């Protein structure tokens, strides 16, 4: 539905601020991991679990949120959920025990679990299919700006105000995003009577039964899920333990990695939109991005003789091309199913993200116990990831279903 009477800024900005809040909290672990370890005295494996709880509750919420988005509208769902995340930030700021921090991270993950999906649903309601890659890209850019803020800026804020002060400041951003969603974003007009809950559930089941869903969902989950986990924690640890950088150099590399991710999110979206006008499918652009990301993963795995800044920036730049999966998937289903289709793939993405972020520490420890050096342990983990992405990408490119016609909402 074209946004004839509503400005794009009014439609995009509150969702973008929410995603800024969400992504910043997702990736903040890489910057504060040493402080959390020193203050709590926890191991690498336990640190991975603590930071991955965000992904677990995020993933668990995806299917209910998909139904709620399509039933009640994206702005209402996101505005309420953000308040849960604000409460989680407050608990993290006050928490002293590992249990309280786990609960806080869980609340944060639950509360921000609808930030991107509600934005994508709103964009599908207000903009044409050919505009979706660019509109979604702007939301992703603000998410990556949040990731940039979670590196050197948050490290400075933690140094000044401590972890409690940093999380209270973050909570104020989430509260502002919720208020803007309530007060500035209109509801898209609906021409059809809302579906019953039973119809909602049948719609979700129809998504999971569709070959068009699975042929894309597998590569989306592996590529974007692993990228989230690596970007959120393990790239920082790779810089520390494989490249042996000090904390100042790690912070510098993480900052520019997130900047590269923001450039990638915008660049891939704009490229897909421009090439679509020339007849090139978004799936083809997505395939190019994922192929380059496999290369970037292998470059990290083999610790090639390039500056770590170059390696991590290339990894982030190509990894954010994975966000095109949402635009590709939206085109495969009617608009009325957009929320459920995208939250279904998001469920899989965050299951992978949780598994990699929580499991990588145990996997690395186990490989080292078998006699591998730290560098070789990371190599095994990264090469396995690259192979899995490459195989699933091959299926997605070879199995190209026809796009579903868009339905009015």
PDB file of N, CA, C and O in Angstrom, residues 261-289:
ATOM      1  N   UNK A 261      29.182  -2.911   8.795  1.00  0.00           N
ATOM      2  CA  UNK A 261      27.884  -3.576   8.744  1.00  0.00           C
ATOM      3  C   UNK A 261      26.765  -2.627   8.378  1.00  0.00           C
ATOM      4  O   UNK A 261      25.861  -2.973   7.602  1.00  0.00           O
ATOM      5  N   UNK A 262      26.801  -1.416   8.931  1.00  0.00           N
ATOM      6  CA  UNK A 262      25.781  -0.415   8.598  1.00  0.00           C
ATOM      7  C   UNK A 262      25.852  -0.044   7.131  1.00  0.00           C
ATOM      8  O   UNK A 262      24.813   0.073   6.450  1.00  0.00           O
ATOM      9  N   UNK A 263      27.062   0.140   6.621  1.00  0.00           N
ATOM     10  CA  UNK A 263      27.231   0.433   5.196  1.00  0.00           C
ATOM     11  C   UNK A 263      26.714  -0.730   4.354  1.00  0.00           C
ATOM     12  O   UNK A 263      26.033  -0.535   3.338  1.00  0.00           O
ATOM     13  N   UNK A 264      26.999  -1.953   4.799  1.00  0.00           N
ATOM     14  CA  UNK A 264      26.537  -3.123   4.074  1.00  0.00           C
ATOM     15  C   UNK A 264      25.032  -3.245   4.054  1.00  0.00           C
ATOM     16  O   UNK A 264      24.428  -3.556   3.011  1.00  0.00           O
ATOM     17  N   UNK A 265      24.389  -2.994   5.194  1.00  0.00           N
ATOM     18  CA  UNK A 265      22.926  -3.089   5.260  1.00  0.00           C
ATOM     19  C   UNK A 265      22.275  -2.135   4.271  1.00  0.00           C
ATOM     20  O   UNK A 265      21.351  -2.508   3.535  1.00  0.00           O
ATOM     21  N   UNK A 266      22.748  -0.901   4.239  1.00  0.00           N
ATOM     22  CA  UNK A 266      22.188   0.078   3.312  1.00  0.00           C
ATOM     23  C   UNK A 266      22.582  -0.247   1.878  1.00  0.00           C
ATOM     24  O   UNK A 266      21.753  -0.207   0.967  1.00  0.00           O
ATOM     25  N   UNK A 267      23.848  -0.581   1.672  1.00  0.00           N
ATOM     26  CA  UNK A 267      24.337  -0.816   0.320  1.00  0.00           C
ATOM     27  C   UNK A 267      23.664  -1.989  -0.365  1.00  0.00           C
ATOM     28  O   UNK A 267      23.254  -1.890  -1.530  1.00  0.00           O
ATOM     29  N   UNK A 268      23.518  -3.107   0.335  1.00  0.00           N
ATOM     30  CA  UNK A 268      22.877  -4.262  -0.279  1.00  0.00           C
ATOM     31  C   UNK A 268      21.406  -3.991  -0.579  1.00  0.00           C
ATOM     32  O   UNK A 268      20.883  -4.412  -1.620  1.00  0.00           O
ATOM     33  N   UNK A 269      20.723  -3.282   0.315  1.00  0.00           N
ATOM     34  CA  UNK A 269      19.314  -2.954   0.065  1.00  0.00           C
ATOM     35  C   UNK A 269      19.141  -2.042  -1.135  1.00  0.00           C
ATOM     36  O   UNK A 269      18.264  -2.252  -1.980  1.00  0.00           O
ATOM     37  N   UNK A 270      19.981  -1.012  -1.223  1.00  0.00           N
ATOM     38  CA  UNK A 270      19.905  -0.095  -2.362  1.00  0.00           C
ATOM     39  C   UNK A 270      20.266  -0.817  -3.661  1.00  0.00           C
ATOM     40  O   UNK A 270      19.647  -0.595  -4.705  1.00  0.00           O
ATOM     41  N   UNK A 271      21.286  -1.685  -3.600  1.00  0.00           N
ATOM     42  CA  UNK A 271      21.690  -2.424  -4.793  1.00  0.00           C
ATOM     43  C   UNK A 271      20.572  -3.329  -5.285  1.00  0.00           C
ATOM     44  O   UNK A 271      20.283  -3.378  -6.493  1.00  0.00           O
ATOM     45  N   UNK A 272      19.924  -4.037  -4.353  1.00  0.00           N
ATOM     46  CA  UNK A 272      18.835  -4.931  -4.749  1.00  0.00           C
ATOM     47  C   UNK A 272      17.673  -4.158  -5.361  1.00  0.00           C
ATOM     48  O   UNK A 272      17.063  -4.601  -6.344  1.00  0.00           O
ATOM     49  N   UNK A 273      17.359  -2.977  -4.795  1.00  0.00           N
ATOM     50  CA  UNK A 273      16.260  -2.171  -5.330  1.00  0.00           C
ATOM     51  C   UNK A 273      16.592  -1.657  -6.733  1.00  0.00           C
ATOM     52  O   UNK A 273      15.756  -1.701  -7.646  1.00  0.00           O
ATOM     53  N   UNK A 274      17.813  -1.183  -6.927  1.00  0.00           N
ATOM     54  CA  UNK A 274      18.214  -0.665  -8.243  1.00  0.00           C
ATOM     55  C   UNK A 274      18.240  -1.773  -9.295  1.00  0.00           C
ATOM     56  O   UNK A 274      17.772  -1.588 -10.425  1.00  0.00           O
ATOM     57  N   UNK A 275      18.803  -2.924  -8.931  1.00  0.00           N
ATOM     58  CA  UNK A 275      18.889  -4.017  -9.889  1.00  0.00           C
ATOM     59  C   UNK A 275      17.526  -4.621 -10.199  1.00  0.00           C
ATOM     60  O   UNK A 275      17.315  -5.177 -11.280  1.00  0.00           O
ATOM     61  N   UNK A 276      16.587  -4.529  -9.236  1.00  0.00           N
ATOM     62  CA  UNK A 276      15.234  -5.026  -9.491  1.00  0.00           C
ATOM     63  C   UNK A 276      14.581  -4.266 -10.637  1.00  0.00           C
ATOM     64  O   UNK A 276      13.823  -4.835 -11.428  1.00  0.00           O
ATOM     65  N   UNK A 277      14.883  -2.957 -10.748  1.00  0.00           N
ATOM     66  CA  UNK A 277      14.327  -2.160 -11.850  1.00  0.00           C
ATOM     67  C   UNK A 277      14.888  -2.601 -13.199  1.00  0.00           C
ATOM     68  O   UNK A 277      14.307  -2.307 -14.237  1.00  0.00           O
ATOM     69  N   UNK A 278      16.038  -3.275 -13.168  1.00  0.00           N
ATOM     70  CA  UNK A 278      16.655  -3.761 -14.398  1.00  0.00           C
ATOM     71  C   UNK A 278      16.376  -5.239 -14.631  1.00  0.00           C
ATOM     72  O   UNK A 278      16.955  -5.860 -15.517  1.00  0.00           O
ATOM     73  N   UNK A 279      15.502  -5.808 -13.811  1.00  0.00           N
ATOM     74  CA  UNK A 279      15.070  -7.182 -14.007  1.00  0.00           C
ATOM     75  C   UNK A 279      15.832  -8.235 -13.240  1.00  0.00           C
ATOM     76  O   UNK A 279      15.579  -9.437 -13.409  1.00  0.00           O
ATOM     77  N   UNK A 280      16.759  -7.851 -12.371  1.00  0.00           N
ATOM     78  CA  UNK A 280      17.512  -8.830 -11.593  1.00  0.00           C
ATOM     79  C   UNK A 280      16.788  -9.099 -10.276  1.00  0.00           C
ATOM     80  O   UNK A 280      16.374  -8.167  -9.581  1.00  0.00           O
ATOM     81  N   UNK A 281      16.627 -10.344  -9.929  1.00  0.00           N
ATOM     82  CA  UNK A 281      15.860 -10.692  -8.735  1.00  0.00           C
ATOM     83  C   UNK A 281      16.647 -10.399  -7.465  1.00  0.00           C
ATOM     84  O   UNK A 281      17.879 -10.434  -7.445  1.00  0.00           O
ATOM     85  N   UNK A 282      15.893 -10.128  -6.390  1.00  0.00           N
ATOM     86  CA  UNK A 282      16.523  -9.924  -5.089  1.00  0.00           C
ATOM     87  C   UNK A 282      17.236 -11.187  -4.624  1.00  0.00           C
ATOM     88  O   UNK A 282      18.247 -11.111  -3.918  1.00  0.00           O
ATOM     89  N   UNK A 283      16.721 -12.370  -5.043  1.00  0.00           N
ATOM     90  CA  UNK A 283      17.374 -13.620  -4.663  1.00  0.00           C
ATOM     91  C   UNK A 283      18.780 -13.711  -5.243  1.00  0.00           C
ATOM     92  O   UNK A 283      19.703 -14.206  -4.587  1.00  0.00           O
ATOM     93  N   UNK A 284      18.973 -13.219  -6.459  1.00  0.00           N
ATOM     94  CA  UNK A 284      20.302 -13.251  -7.074  1.00  0.00           C
ATOM     95  C   UNK A 284      21.278 -12.364  -6.304  1.00  0.00           C
ATOM     96  O   UNK A 284      22.438 -12.734  -6.080  1.00  0.00           O
ATOM     97  N   UNK A 285      20.816 -11.179  -5.901  1.00  0.00           N
ATOM     98  CA  UNK A 285      21.672 -10.284  -5.119  1.00  0.00           C
ATOM     99  C   UNK A 285      21.967 -10.915  -3.759  1.00  0.00           C
ATOM    100  O   UNK A 285      23.098 -10.851  -3.260  1.00  0.00           O
ATOM    101  N   UNK A 286      20.948 -11.529  -3.180  1.00  0.00           N
ATOM    102  CA  UNK A 286      21.126 -12.221  -1.903  1.00  0.00           C
ATOM    103  C   UNK A 286      22.160 -13.337  -2.034  1.00  0.00           C
ATOM    104  O   UNK A 286      23.020 -13.518  -1.161  1.00  0.00           O
ATOM    105  N   UNK A 287      22.100 -14.082  -3.139  1.00  0.00           N
ATOM    106  CA  UNK A 287      23.067 -15.149  -3.366  1.00  0.00           C
ATOM    107  C   UNK A 287      24.485 -14.624  -3.472  1.00  0.00           C
ATOM    108  O   UNK A 287      25.429 -15.232  -2.956  1.00  0.00           O
ATOM    109  N   UNK A 288      24.649 -13.483  -4.137  1.00  0.00           N
ATOM    110  CA  UNK A 288      25.969 -12.863  -4.239  1.00  0.00           C
ATOM    111  C   UNK A 288      26.498 -12.484  -2.857  1.00  0.00           C
ATOM    112  O   UNK A 288      27.661 -12.758  -2.525  1.00  0.00           O
ATOM    113  N   UNK A 289      25.637 -11.867  -2.049  1.00  0.00           N
ATOM    114  CA  UNK A 289      26.052 -11.448  -0.709  1.00  0.00           C
ATOM    115  C   UNK A 289      26.457 -12.643   0.141  1.00  0.00           C
ATOM    116  O   UNK A 289      27.492 -12.626   0.820  1.00  0.00           O
TER     117      UNK A 289
END
